Coordinates of C-alpha atoms in Angstrom, one line a residue:
Chain A
M1326 CA 80.7 -39.0 -243.0
G1327 CA 84.0 -38.4 -243.7
I1328 CA 85.5 -41.8 -243.5
D1329 CA 84.7 -45.1 -244.7
L1330 CA 83.2 -47.1 -241.6
Q1331 CA 81.4 -50.1 -242.7
S1332 CA 83.8 -52.9 -242.2
S1333 CA 86.3 -51.7 -239.6
L1334 CA 83.3 -50.7 -237.3
C1335 CA 81.0 -53.5 -237.6
V1336 CA 79.5 -55.4 -234.7
D1337 CA 77.9 -59.3 -235.8
F1338 CA 75.3 -60.4 -233.0
G1339 CA 74.6 -63.2 -235.9
K1340 CA 71.0 -62.5 -235.7
F1341 CA 71.2 -58.8 -235.9
K1342 CA 74.1 -56.6 -237.2
L1343 CA 75.1 -53.0 -236.1
Q1344 CA 77.3 -50.8 -238.8
N1345 CA 79.1 -49.8 -235.8
P1346 CA 78.6 -50.1 -232.1
I1347 CA 76.7 -46.9 -231.1
M1348 CA 73.1 -47.4 -230.6
T1349 CA 71.1 -44.8 -229.0
A1350 CA 68.7 -45.5 -225.5
S1351 CA 65.0 -46.2 -225.8
G1352 CA 63.2 -42.9 -224.7
T1353 CA 66.0 -40.5 -225.1
F1354 CA 65.2 -41.0 -229.2
G1355 CA 61.9 -40.9 -230.3
Y1356 CA 60.6 -43.8 -232.3
V1357 CA 62.2 -43.1 -235.9
D1358 CA 63.8 -40.1 -237.3
E1359 CA 63.1 -37.1 -234.6
F1360 CA 66.9 -36.4 -234.1
D1361 CA 67.1 -36.4 -238.3
A1362 CA 67.6 -32.7 -237.4
F1363 CA 70.7 -33.0 -235.5
L1364 CA 71.8 -36.3 -237.3
N1365 CA 71.5 -38.6 -240.1
V1366 CA 69.9 -41.3 -237.7
K1367 CA 70.8 -44.1 -240.4
N1368 CA 74.3 -43.8 -239.8
L1369 CA 74.0 -45.3 -236.4
G1370 CA 74.3 -48.6 -235.1
A1371 CA 70.5 -49.1 -234.2
I1372 CA 68.4 -47.0 -232.4
V1373 CA 66.1 -48.9 -229.6
T1374 CA 62.5 -47.4 -230.2
K1375 CA 60.6 -45.5 -226.9
G1376 CA 59.3 -48.2 -224.9
V1377 CA 55.9 -49.7 -226.3
T1378 CA 53.1 -51.2 -224.9
L1379 CA 50.1 -53.3 -226.4
E1380 CA 47.9 -50.3 -225.9
E1381 CA 48.5 -47.0 -226.1
R1382 CA 49.5 -45.2 -222.7
P1383 CA 49.2 -41.4 -221.6
G1384 CA 52.1 -42.4 -219.1
N1385 CA 52.7 -40.6 -215.4
E1386 CA 50.4 -37.2 -214.0
G1387 CA 52.4 -34.4 -212.6
K1388 CA 55.8 -33.4 -212.9
R1389 CA 58.0 -36.2 -215.0
I1390 CA 61.4 -34.3 -214.8
F1391 CA 64.1 -33.3 -211.9
E1392 CA 67.4 -32.2 -212.9
C1393 CA 70.1 -33.1 -210.4
T1394 CA 73.8 -32.8 -210.3
A1395 CA 75.4 -34.8 -213.5
G1396 CA 71.8 -36.3 -214.4
M1397 CA 68.1 -36.5 -214.3
I1398 CA 65.0 -38.0 -212.8
N1399 CA 62.1 -39.0 -215.4
R1400 CA 58.9 -40.2 -214.2
I1401 CA 57.7 -40.4 -217.8
G1402 CA 55.6 -43.6 -216.9
L1403 CA 55.9 -45.3 -220.6
E1404 CA 53.4 -42.8 -222.5
N1405 CA 53.5 -44.6 -225.7
V1406 CA 51.8 -44.8 -229.1
G1407 CA 50.9 -48.7 -228.7
I1408 CA 52.3 -51.2 -230.7
Q1409 CA 49.3 -51.0 -233.3
K1410 CA 50.0 -47.4 -234.1
F1411 CA 53.6 -48.1 -234.3
I1412 CA 53.1 -51.0 -236.2
K1413 CA 50.7 -48.8 -238.8
E1414 CA 52.7 -45.2 -238.8
K1415 CA 56.5 -46.2 -236.9
L1416 CA 57.0 -49.4 -238.5
P1417 CA 56.7 -47.9 -242.4
K1418 CA 58.9 -45.2 -242.1
L1419 CA 61.8 -46.9 -240.3
R1420 CA 62.2 -48.7 -243.0
E1421 CA 61.5 -46.6 -246.0
K1422 CA 64.3 -44.3 -244.3
G1423 CA 66.7 -47.7 -243.7
I1424 CA 67.6 -46.8 -239.9
N1425 CA 68.6 -50.1 -238.3
F1426 CA 66.5 -50.4 -235.0
V1427 CA 65.3 -51.9 -232.1
L1428 CA 61.9 -52.4 -230.6
N1429 CA 61.7 -52.1 -226.8
I1430 CA 58.9 -53.5 -225.5
A1431 CA 57.3 -53.3 -222.2
G1432 CA 54.0 -54.9 -220.6
S1433 CA 52.5 -55.6 -217.2
S1434 CA 52.1 -59.3 -217.5
V1435 CA 53.5 -62.2 -218.9
E1436 CA 51.0 -62.6 -221.5
D1437 CA 51.3 -59.0 -222.7
Y1438 CA 54.7 -59.5 -223.2
V1439 CA 54.7 -62.6 -225.3
K1440 CA 51.5 -60.3 -227.4
L1441 CA 53.9 -58.2 -228.1
G1442 CA 56.9 -60.9 -229.0
E1443 CA 53.8 -62.8 -231.3
I1444 CA 53.4 -59.0 -233.0
S1445 CA 57.3 -58.4 -233.3
K1446 CA 57.3 -62.2 -235.0
A1447 CA 54.5 -61.6 -237.2
N1448 CA 55.8 -57.9 -238.4
N1449 CA 59.4 -59.3 -239.0
I1450 CA 61.0 -57.1 -236.5
K1451 CA 64.4 -58.6 -236.8
A1452 CA 65.3 -56.9 -233.0
I1453 CA 63.5 -56.6 -229.5
E1454 CA 64.8 -55.3 -226.1
V1455 CA 62.6 -56.1 -223.2
N1456 CA 62.3 -53.9 -220.4
V1457 CA 61.8 -55.6 -217.1
S1458 CA 61.7 -52.5 -215.0
C1459 CA 58.2 -52.5 -214.9
P1460 CA 55.6 -53.8 -212.2
N1461 CA 54.5 -57.3 -212.9
V1462 CA 50.3 -56.7 -211.9
K1463 CA 50.4 -60.5 -210.4
S1464 CA 53.2 -60.7 -208.4
G1465 CA 51.7 -57.8 -206.5
C1466 CA 53.3 -55.2 -208.7
L1467 CA 56.9 -56.5 -207.4
E1468 CA 59.2 -55.7 -211.1
F1469 CA 59.8 -58.5 -213.4
G1470 CA 63.3 -58.2 -213.8
T1471 CA 64.3 -57.9 -209.7
D1472 CA 63.1 -61.6 -209.1
E1473 CA 65.3 -64.5 -210.9
K1474 CA 62.1 -66.4 -211.1
Y1475 CA 59.6 -64.4 -212.5
L1476 CA 62.3 -62.8 -215.1
Y1477 CA 62.7 -66.5 -216.0
E1478 CA 59.4 -67.4 -216.6
L1479 CA 59.0 -64.1 -218.9
I1480 CA 61.8 -64.8 -221.1
S1481 CA 61.1 -68.0 -221.3
R1482 CA 57.6 -67.4 -222.6
I1483 CA 58.6 -64.1 -225.4
R1484 CA 61.3 -66.8 -226.4
E1485 CA 58.9 -69.3 -227.5
A1486 CA 56.9 -66.4 -228.7
Y1487 CA 59.8 -64.4 -230.5
D1488 CA 62.6 -66.0 -232.9
G1489 CA 64.5 -62.7 -233.9
F1490 CA 67.3 -61.5 -231.7
L1491 CA 66.1 -61.0 -227.9
I1492 CA 67.7 -58.5 -225.9
V1493 CA 66.6 -58.6 -222.3
K1494 CA 67.4 -54.6 -220.5
L1495 CA 68.8 -55.6 -217.2
T1496 CA 67.6 -53.0 -214.1
P1497 CA 70.3 -52.3 -211.7
N1498 CA 67.8 -52.0 -208.7
V1499 CA 68.9 -55.8 -207.7
T1500 CA 71.1 -57.2 -205.4
E1501 CA 72.7 -59.9 -207.1
I1502 CA 72.7 -58.9 -210.9
E1503 CA 74.5 -62.0 -211.9
K1504 CA 71.3 -64.0 -210.8
L1505 CA 69.8 -62.4 -212.8
A1506 CA 72.0 -62.2 -215.8
F1507 CA 71.9 -66.0 -215.5
A1508 CA 68.1 -66.2 -215.6
V1509 CA 68.1 -64.5 -218.6
Q1510 CA 70.8 -66.4 -220.2
N1511 CA 69.0 -69.8 -219.5
A1512 CA 65.5 -68.1 -221.0
G1513 CA 67.0 -68.6 -224.0
A1514 CA 67.7 -64.6 -224.6
D1515 CA 70.4 -63.5 -227.2
C1516 CA 71.5 -60.1 -225.3
I1517 CA 72.0 -58.1 -222.4
S1518 CA 71.5 -54.8 -222.3
A1519 CA 72.7 -52.7 -218.8
I1520 CA 71.8 -50.7 -217.4
N1521 CA 68.0 -49.0 -216.6
T1522 CA 67.6 -46.4 -215.0
L1523 CA 68.6 -46.2 -211.0
K1524 CA 65.7 -45.4 -208.4
G1525 CA 66.0 -42.0 -207.4
L1526 CA 64.4 -39.4 -205.6
G1527 CA 64.5 -35.8 -206.7
V1528 CA 63.6 -33.2 -203.4
E1529 CA 62.1 -29.8 -204.4
L1530 CA 62.0 -27.5 -201.4
N1531 CA 60.7 -23.8 -201.4
F1532 CA 60.0 -21.3 -198.5
N1533 CA 57.8 -18.6 -197.7
G1534 CA 59.2 -17.5 -194.3
T1535 CA 59.0 -20.0 -192.1
K1536 CA 56.1 -21.4 -194.8
V1537 CA 57.5 -24.7 -196.5
S1538 CA 56.1 -26.3 -199.5
K1539 CA 57.6 -29.2 -201.0
S1540 CA 57.1 -31.9 -203.8
F1541 CA 58.8 -34.9 -204.8
V1542 CA 60.0 -36.6 -208.2
Q1543 CA 60.5 -40.4 -207.5
G1544 CA 61.5 -41.7 -210.8
G1545 CA 64.5 -43.2 -212.8
L1546 CA 67.7 -41.7 -212.1
S1547 CA 69.9 -41.3 -215.8
G1548 CA 73.0 -39.3 -217.1
K1549 CA 76.8 -38.9 -216.5
C1550 CA 76.2 -39.6 -212.4
V1551 CA 75.3 -43.4 -213.0
K1552 CA 77.9 -43.9 -214.8
P1553 CA 79.9 -46.1 -212.3
V1554 CA 77.1 -48.0 -211.3
A1555 CA 76.5 -49.3 -215.1
L1556 CA 80.4 -50.0 -215.5
S1557 CA 80.1 -51.8 -212.3
M1558 CA 77.1 -54.2 -213.5
V1559 CA 78.5 -55.1 -216.7
K1560 CA 81.3 -56.0 -215.4
R1561 CA 79.7 -58.6 -212.9
I1562 CA 77.2 -59.6 -215.8
K1563 CA 80.2 -60.3 -218.4
E1564 CA 82.0 -62.2 -215.8
A1565 CA 78.6 -64.2 -215.4
V1566 CA 77.2 -64.8 -218.3
N1567 CA 78.1 -65.8 -221.9
L1568 CA 75.7 -63.8 -223.7
P1569 CA 76.8 -60.2 -226.1
I1570 CA 76.1 -57.2 -223.2
I1571 CA 75.1 -53.9 -224.7
G1572 CA 76.2 -51.5 -222.1
L1573 CA 75.1 -48.1 -221.0
G1574 CA 74.4 -45.8 -218.7
G1575 CA 75.7 -42.1 -218.6
I1576 CA 78.1 -42.5 -221.5
S1577 CA 78.8 -39.0 -222.9
C1578 CA 82.2 -38.5 -224.5
L1579 CA 84.7 -41.8 -226.3
Q1580 CA 86.1 -42.4 -223.0
D1581 CA 83.1 -43.6 -222.0
V1582 CA 82.7 -45.8 -224.5
L1583 CA 86.4 -47.5 -224.2
E1584 CA 85.7 -48.1 -221.3
F1585 CA 82.2 -50.1 -220.9
V1586 CA 84.1 -51.8 -224.6
A1587 CA 86.5 -53.0 -221.9
V1588 CA 85.0 -54.1 -218.7
G1589 CA 82.6 -56.2 -221.2
A1590 CA 80.4 -54.5 -223.3
D1591 CA 80.2 -55.3 -227.3
A1592 CA 78.1 -52.3 -228.3
V1593 CA 76.6 -49.4 -226.4
Q1594 CA 73.9 -47.5 -225.8
I1595 CA 74.1 -43.4 -225.7
G1596 CA 70.4 -42.1 -223.7
T1597 CA 70.8 -38.9 -221.5
E1598 CA 73.6 -37.3 -223.3
N1599 CA 71.1 -36.4 -226.5
F1600 CA 69.3 -34.2 -224.4
T1601 CA 72.6 -32.1 -223.4
T1602 CA 74.3 -33.1 -227.0
P1603 CA 71.8 -34.1 -229.8
D1604 CA 74.3 -34.7 -232.4
I1605 CA 77.0 -37.2 -230.0
S1606 CA 76.1 -40.2 -230.8
E1607 CA 76.8 -39.8 -235.1
R1608 CA 80.1 -37.7 -233.5
L1609 CA 81.0 -40.8 -231.5
I1610 CA 81.1 -42.9 -234.2
L1611 CA 83.5 -41.1 -236.2
E1612 CA 85.8 -40.6 -233.0
L1613 CA 85.7 -43.6 -232.2
A1614 CA 86.8 -44.8 -236.1
E1615 CA 89.8 -41.9 -235.8
F1616 CA 90.4 -43.1 -232.6
I1617 CA 90.8 -47.0 -233.9
E1618 CA 92.6 -45.6 -237.3
K1619 CA 95.1 -43.3 -234.6
Q1620 CA 96.4 -45.9 -232.1
G1621 CA 96.8 -48.5 -234.9
F1622 CA 94.2 -51.3 -234.1
K1623 CA 92.8 -53.1 -237.0
D1624 CA 89.3 -52.4 -236.4
F1625 CA 86.7 -52.3 -233.5
N1626 CA 86.6 -55.8 -232.6
N1627 CA 90.8 -55.9 -232.3
L1628 CA 90.3 -52.7 -230.6
K1629 CA 88.0 -55.1 -227.9
E1630 CA 90.7 -57.4 -228.2
E1631 CA 92.9 -55.0 -226.8
L1632 CA 90.7 -53.7 -224.5
R1633 CA 89.9 -57.2 -222.9
K1634 CA 92.8 -58.4 -222.1
Chain B
M284 CA 63.9 -26.8 -239.9
K285 CA 65.3 -26.9 -236.3
K286 CA 69.1 -27.0 -235.6
N287 CA 72.2 -27.1 -233.2
L288 CA 73.6 -23.9 -233.4
K289 CA 76.9 -21.7 -232.2
G290 CA 76.8 -17.9 -231.6
K291 CA 78.5 -15.6 -229.5
V292 CA 77.4 -13.0 -227.1
L293 CA 76.8 -9.8 -228.8
N294 CA 75.6 -8.0 -225.2
I295 CA 74.7 -8.6 -221.7
E296 CA 72.7 -6.5 -219.5
N297 CA 70.6 -5.9 -216.6
V298 CA 67.0 -4.2 -218.0
A299 CA 65.6 -4.9 -214.0
K300 CA 66.3 -6.3 -211.0
D301 CA 67.3 -9.7 -211.4
T302 CA 66.1 -9.6 -215.0
V303 CA 68.8 -9.9 -217.2
K304 CA 69.4 -9.3 -221.4
L305 CA 71.2 -11.4 -223.3
Q306 CA 71.6 -10.9 -227.1
F307 CA 73.8 -13.4 -229.4
S308 CA 74.6 -13.6 -232.7
T309 CA 72.9 -16.3 -234.9
S310 CA 72.8 -17.3 -238.9
L311 CA 68.9 -18.1 -238.7
K312 CA 66.7 -16.4 -241.1
E313 CA 64.0 -16.8 -239.2
I314 CA 62.0 -17.8 -236.1
Y315 CA 58.4 -16.4 -234.7
P316 CA 57.3 -15.1 -231.6
G317 CA 56.5 -17.9 -229.5
Q318 CA 59.6 -19.9 -230.5
F319 CA 62.2 -20.4 -228.0
V320 CA 65.7 -21.5 -227.9
S321 CA 67.4 -24.4 -225.5
I322 CA 71.0 -23.1 -224.4
L323 CA 73.7 -25.5 -223.4
I324 CA 74.9 -24.9 -219.8
P325 CA 78.5 -26.5 -218.9
N326 CA 78.1 -29.0 -216.7
K327 CA 74.4 -29.1 -216.8
T328 CA 72.7 -32.4 -218.0
L329 CA 69.4 -30.3 -219.5
R330 CA 69.8 -27.6 -222.0
R331 CA 67.5 -23.8 -220.6
P332 CA 65.3 -22.8 -222.7
F333 CA 64.0 -19.1 -223.7
S334 CA 61.8 -17.7 -225.4
V335 CA 62.9 -15.5 -227.9
A336 CA 62.3 -11.9 -226.9
D337 CA 63.7 -10.0 -230.3
F338 CA 65.4 -11.3 -233.1
E339 CA 66.6 -9.4 -236.2
A340 CA 67.6 -11.5 -239.5
H341 CA 71.2 -10.4 -240.8
S342 CA 72.6 -11.6 -243.7
S343 CA 75.1 -14.5 -243.1
E344 CA 76.1 -15.3 -239.0
N345 CA 75.1 -11.9 -238.2
G346 CA 71.4 -12.2 -237.3
I347 CA 70.6 -11.2 -233.6
I348 CA 68.3 -13.1 -231.1
T349 CA 67.1 -11.5 -227.7
V350 CA 66.2 -13.3 -224.7
L351 CA 65.7 -12.0 -221.3
F352 CA 65.4 -13.5 -218.2
K353 CA 65.1 -13.5 -214.6
L354 CA 68.1 -14.6 -212.1
K355 CA 66.9 -18.0 -210.9
G356 CA 69.2 -21.0 -210.5
E357 CA 73.1 -22.1 -211.5
G358 CA 71.6 -22.4 -215.2
T359 CA 70.7 -18.4 -215.2
K360 CA 74.0 -17.9 -213.2
Y361 CA 75.8 -18.9 -215.5
L362 CA 74.3 -17.2 -218.9
K363 CA 74.8 -13.9 -216.6
S364 CA 78.6 -14.8 -216.2
L365 CA 79.0 -14.8 -220.1
K366 CA 81.4 -11.8 -221.9
K367 CA 81.0 -10.5 -224.7
G368 CA 82.3 -12.8 -227.4
D369 CA 81.7 -15.7 -225.5
S370 CA 80.2 -18.4 -226.9
I371 CA 76.7 -20.0 -227.2
D372 CA 75.2 -23.1 -228.2
Y373 CA 71.7 -24.0 -228.7
L374 CA 69.3 -25.3 -230.3
A375 CA 66.3 -23.6 -232.7
P376 CA 63.9 -22.3 -233.9
L377 CA 61.7 -24.6 -231.3
G378 CA 58.0 -25.3 -230.8
N379 CA 55.4 -23.5 -232.4
C380 CA 54.6 -19.7 -232.4
F381 CA 51.4 -17.2 -232.3
T382 CA 48.9 -16.9 -234.6
L383 CA 50.4 -14.1 -237.2
P384 CA 48.6 -11.8 -239.5
E385 CA 50.9 -13.8 -242.3
A386 CA 53.6 -16.4 -242.6
G387 CA 54.8 -17.9 -239.5
K388 CA 54.5 -21.1 -238.8
R389 CA 50.2 -21.1 -237.7
A390 CA 47.5 -20.4 -240.9
P391 CA 46.9 -16.9 -240.9
Q392 CA 43.6 -16.0 -239.6
K393 CA 41.5 -12.8 -240.8
A394 CA 40.2 -12.1 -237.8
L395 CA 43.6 -10.4 -236.6
Q396 CA 42.7 -7.1 -237.0
K397 CA 43.1 -5.9 -232.9
A398 CA 45.3 -7.9 -230.3
L399 CA 45.5 -7.4 -227.0
L400 CA 49.1 -8.6 -225.2
I401 CA 49.7 -9.2 -221.6
G402 CA 52.4 -10.0 -220.3
A403 CA 53.1 -11.1 -216.8
G404 CA 56.4 -10.6 -214.8
I405 CA 59.3 -12.3 -216.9
G406 CA 56.3 -13.5 -219.5
I407 CA 56.5 -10.2 -221.3
A408 CA 59.4 -11.7 -223.2
P409 CA 57.9 -13.1 -226.3
M410 CA 55.2 -10.4 -226.1
L411 CA 58.1 -8.0 -226.4
Y412 CA 59.1 -9.7 -229.7
L413 CA 55.4 -10.3 -230.7
K414 CA 54.2 -6.4 -230.3
K415 CA 57.2 -5.9 -233.2
V416 CA 55.8 -8.5 -235.5
L417 CA 52.5 -7.4 -235.0
T418 CA 53.1 -3.7 -235.4
E419 CA 55.5 -4.6 -238.6
R420 CA 52.7 -6.6 -240.1
D421 CA 50.0 -3.7 -239.4
T422 CA 48.2 -5.5 -236.6
E423 CA 47.1 -2.7 -234.5
N424 CA 47.9 -3.9 -230.5
F425 CA 48.1 -3.3 -227.2
L426 CA 50.3 -4.7 -224.7
I427 CA 50.0 -4.6 -221.1
S428 CA 52.5 -5.9 -218.5
G429 CA 52.4 -6.5 -215.0
F430 CA 55.5 -6.9 -212.5
K431 CA 56.0 -7.1 -208.7
D432 CA 57.6 -4.2 -208.3
E433 CA 58.9 -0.8 -210.1
E434 CA 62.4 -2.4 -210.0
E435 CA 61.7 -5.1 -211.4
A436 CA 59.4 -3.7 -214.4
V437 CA 61.0 -4.2 -218.0
K438 CA 60.3 -1.5 -220.4
G439 CA 58.4 -1.7 -224.0
S440 CA 54.9 -1.9 -222.6
D441 CA 51.9 0.5 -223.8
R442 CA 51.0 0.0 -220.0
T443 CA 53.0 -1.1 -217.1
V444 CA 51.3 -2.3 -214.0
I445 CA 53.0 -2.4 -211.0
G446 CA 52.0 -4.6 -207.6
G447 CA 48.9 -6.3 -207.7
S448 CA 48.0 -8.2 -210.4
V449 CA 48.1 -7.6 -214.5
L450 CA 44.4 -8.5 -214.6
D451 CA 43.3 -6.1 -212.1
N452 CA 41.3 -3.9 -214.7
I453 CA 41.9 -6.0 -217.8
Q454 CA 37.6 -6.3 -218.1
N455 CA 37.9 -2.0 -218.8
L456 CA 41.0 -2.3 -220.9
L457 CA 39.1 -5.2 -223.0
D458 CA 36.1 -2.7 -223.5
E459 CA 38.0 0.2 -224.8
F460 CA 39.9 -1.7 -226.6
K461 CA 37.9 -4.3 -228.1
P462 CA 40.9 -7.1 -229.2
D463 CA 40.1 -10.0 -231.4
I464 CA 42.4 -12.1 -230.1
I465 CA 44.7 -12.1 -226.6
Y466 CA 47.4 -13.1 -226.7
S467 CA 49.5 -14.1 -223.1
C468 CA 52.7 -15.1 -221.4
G469 CA 53.7 -15.5 -218.3
P470 CA 52.7 -17.5 -214.8
K471 CA 50.3 -20.9 -214.8
I472 CA 47.8 -19.0 -212.7
V473 CA 47.6 -16.0 -214.9
L474 CA 47.0 -18.0 -218.3
E475 CA 44.4 -19.8 -216.9
L476 CA 42.8 -16.7 -215.9
V477 CA 43.6 -15.0 -219.0
C478 CA 41.8 -17.8 -220.8
K479 CA 38.7 -17.6 -218.8
L480 CA 38.7 -14.0 -219.6
A481 CA 39.2 -14.4 -223.1
E482 CA 36.2 -17.3 -223.0
K483 CA 34.1 -14.6 -221.1
N484 CA 34.3 -12.4 -223.8
G485 CA 33.8 -14.6 -227.0
L486 CA 37.4 -14.0 -227.8
R487 CA 39.8 -16.5 -229.1
A488 CA 43.3 -16.3 -226.1
E489 CA 46.9 -17.7 -227.1
V490 CA 49.1 -18.5 -224.3
A491 CA 52.6 -19.1 -224.2
M492 CA 53.5 -22.3 -221.8
E493 CA 56.2 -23.1 -219.5
K494 CA 57.6 -26.3 -218.4
V495 CA 60.5 -27.9 -216.9
M496 CA 61.9 -29.9 -220.5
A497 CA 64.8 -32.6 -221.3
C498 CA 65.0 -32.9 -225.0
G499 CA 63.2 -29.9 -226.4
I500 CA 61.8 -31.4 -229.7
G501 CA 59.1 -33.6 -228.5
V502 CA 60.9 -37.0 -228.0
C503 CA 61.1 -37.8 -223.9
R504 CA 57.4 -36.2 -223.4
G505 CA 59.2 -35.2 -220.2
C506 CA 57.0 -31.9 -220.4
V507 CA 53.2 -32.9 -221.5
I508 CA 50.3 -30.5 -220.4
K509 CA 46.5 -32.0 -220.9
V510 CA 44.4 -30.2 -223.9
K511 CA 41.3 -31.2 -225.3
D512 CA 41.5 -33.5 -228.6
M513 CA 39.8 -31.2 -231.3
E514 CA 40.5 -34.0 -233.8
N515 CA 39.0 -37.2 -232.2
G516 CA 36.0 -37.0 -230.6
A517 CA 36.4 -40.3 -228.9
R518 CA 38.9 -39.6 -227.1
L519 CA 38.3 -36.2 -225.1
V520 CA 41.8 -35.2 -223.7
K521 CA 45.0 -35.6 -224.9
N522 CA 49.1 -34.9 -223.8
A523 CA 50.6 -32.3 -225.6
S524 CA 54.3 -31.2 -225.3
V525 CA 55.0 -27.9 -224.2
C526 CA 58.4 -28.3 -226.1
A527 CA 56.9 -29.5 -229.7
D528 CA 53.6 -29.3 -230.2
G529 CA 53.4 -26.0 -228.1
P530 CA 54.8 -22.9 -226.3
V531 CA 51.8 -22.2 -227.8
F532 CA 48.3 -22.9 -227.3
A533 CA 45.2 -21.9 -227.9
G534 CA 43.1 -21.1 -225.0
S535 CA 39.9 -23.0 -225.8
E536 CA 42.3 -26.3 -225.9
V537 CA 44.2 -26.3 -222.7
I538 CA 42.8 -28.4 -219.7
W539 CA 43.8 -26.5 -216.2
E540 CA 44.8 -28.6 -213.7

């Protein structure tokens, strides 16, 4: 990269540090260095790994991807290698390559998450992001992240098990995001990332004369179309709690990054845009550094302060 | 190594009804039959994958990639609107390739004396490039392709079937030509029948599959199919991504559902 970015873009979360505020979102970037063909993964603030569960998961049957206007719907169903394989095969590579990373974890019971927290601690993983958009089997498959009581219990229990940097990724599929953000703060989390995907439905219709065949893809909506929702959520979370926030949802250019920072994000994640423009995250680091220099800000923190005034 | 590359449109023309041939410049030195490129479409979230229908390597930026596509949706409509000299942003080379007599990504096979190539509809695209490479590498081959009607037929096959199924009289061709391997690309239903036919005749088959893709490099798990887990006897079925583990699969490993 052309310019020295080390000090000017640094984000210090205390327990966890980023060399710059540009991260990549879970599920869009693999586990390690899969995007090294297009950029230098080491240059990113951090990558968030694909969501990892206790056991390996094959994911959903049937159609998993649906493109819609300015976005896409996915129903991958958390296909992943499982925590044991992650620790054995992916973790050594991440460390060997010097990639700053956050392990994204998902489960279907509090116990699953606690075990994942314990394993993360035992393996000295510095940061984890908790996906709470998973059905809680014991509460009739209500998602953990939609009920403040369950969410508080879940995060408290993970907090007891894991002493590293604990990020909770909130779901936007709720009425009052403030209450959930507050529950997460009270439970002892270190950071909130927002937002996860919105619930969406893709409808495919095929006509053969008067004969109609249709298929549905019900899943998580992401991409440019969700940005206004994400901005609104980040702003509301910022006003409700004191935790640092990692903003995500439809970011595809520097202007988007600045908007998220302006409403409360301390760092951002790039998700769906990785599919469209695979080197976008590295490009954004450069563009951000150039912008800071060109406009005359001292560093990223200074830019953040001015954007928040 | 896959890369994000830029090229210029060299030629764009209709080769059959609703069927377009697009040629663009490339700096790639190699891309093999079965592999594909993923083209950026402005204002679309997902890139569009296309099998390589022909490739010529030249010095510097002057190689040529040819793709063939049916006009289907907004992506192909945009590509058809391109003019000579317009820019193309693409990822390549993506995916694996068909087993070839020498070179290529897969291990060379000795039993590759005679190859039967079956292209159904626009599935002819990778077959045309495969035929060229097999011919260059002295492998006797025969390409049979099938189209709905005369107007949609793309040229370049040894035999073209119009109407009905490309597989209608295929057993006669097998008995007559006696191939060692069958390669095919086309709708899933045709590929499944090709694999069954190969099995019945004790032949190897390789088929190029298609599925809606998001990343194109195996990370998002959006385009997986079920295959037999050859390495691990304990678990019989596993997911394979069409974009990175495929698009070419051995007929014997695909689980049809």
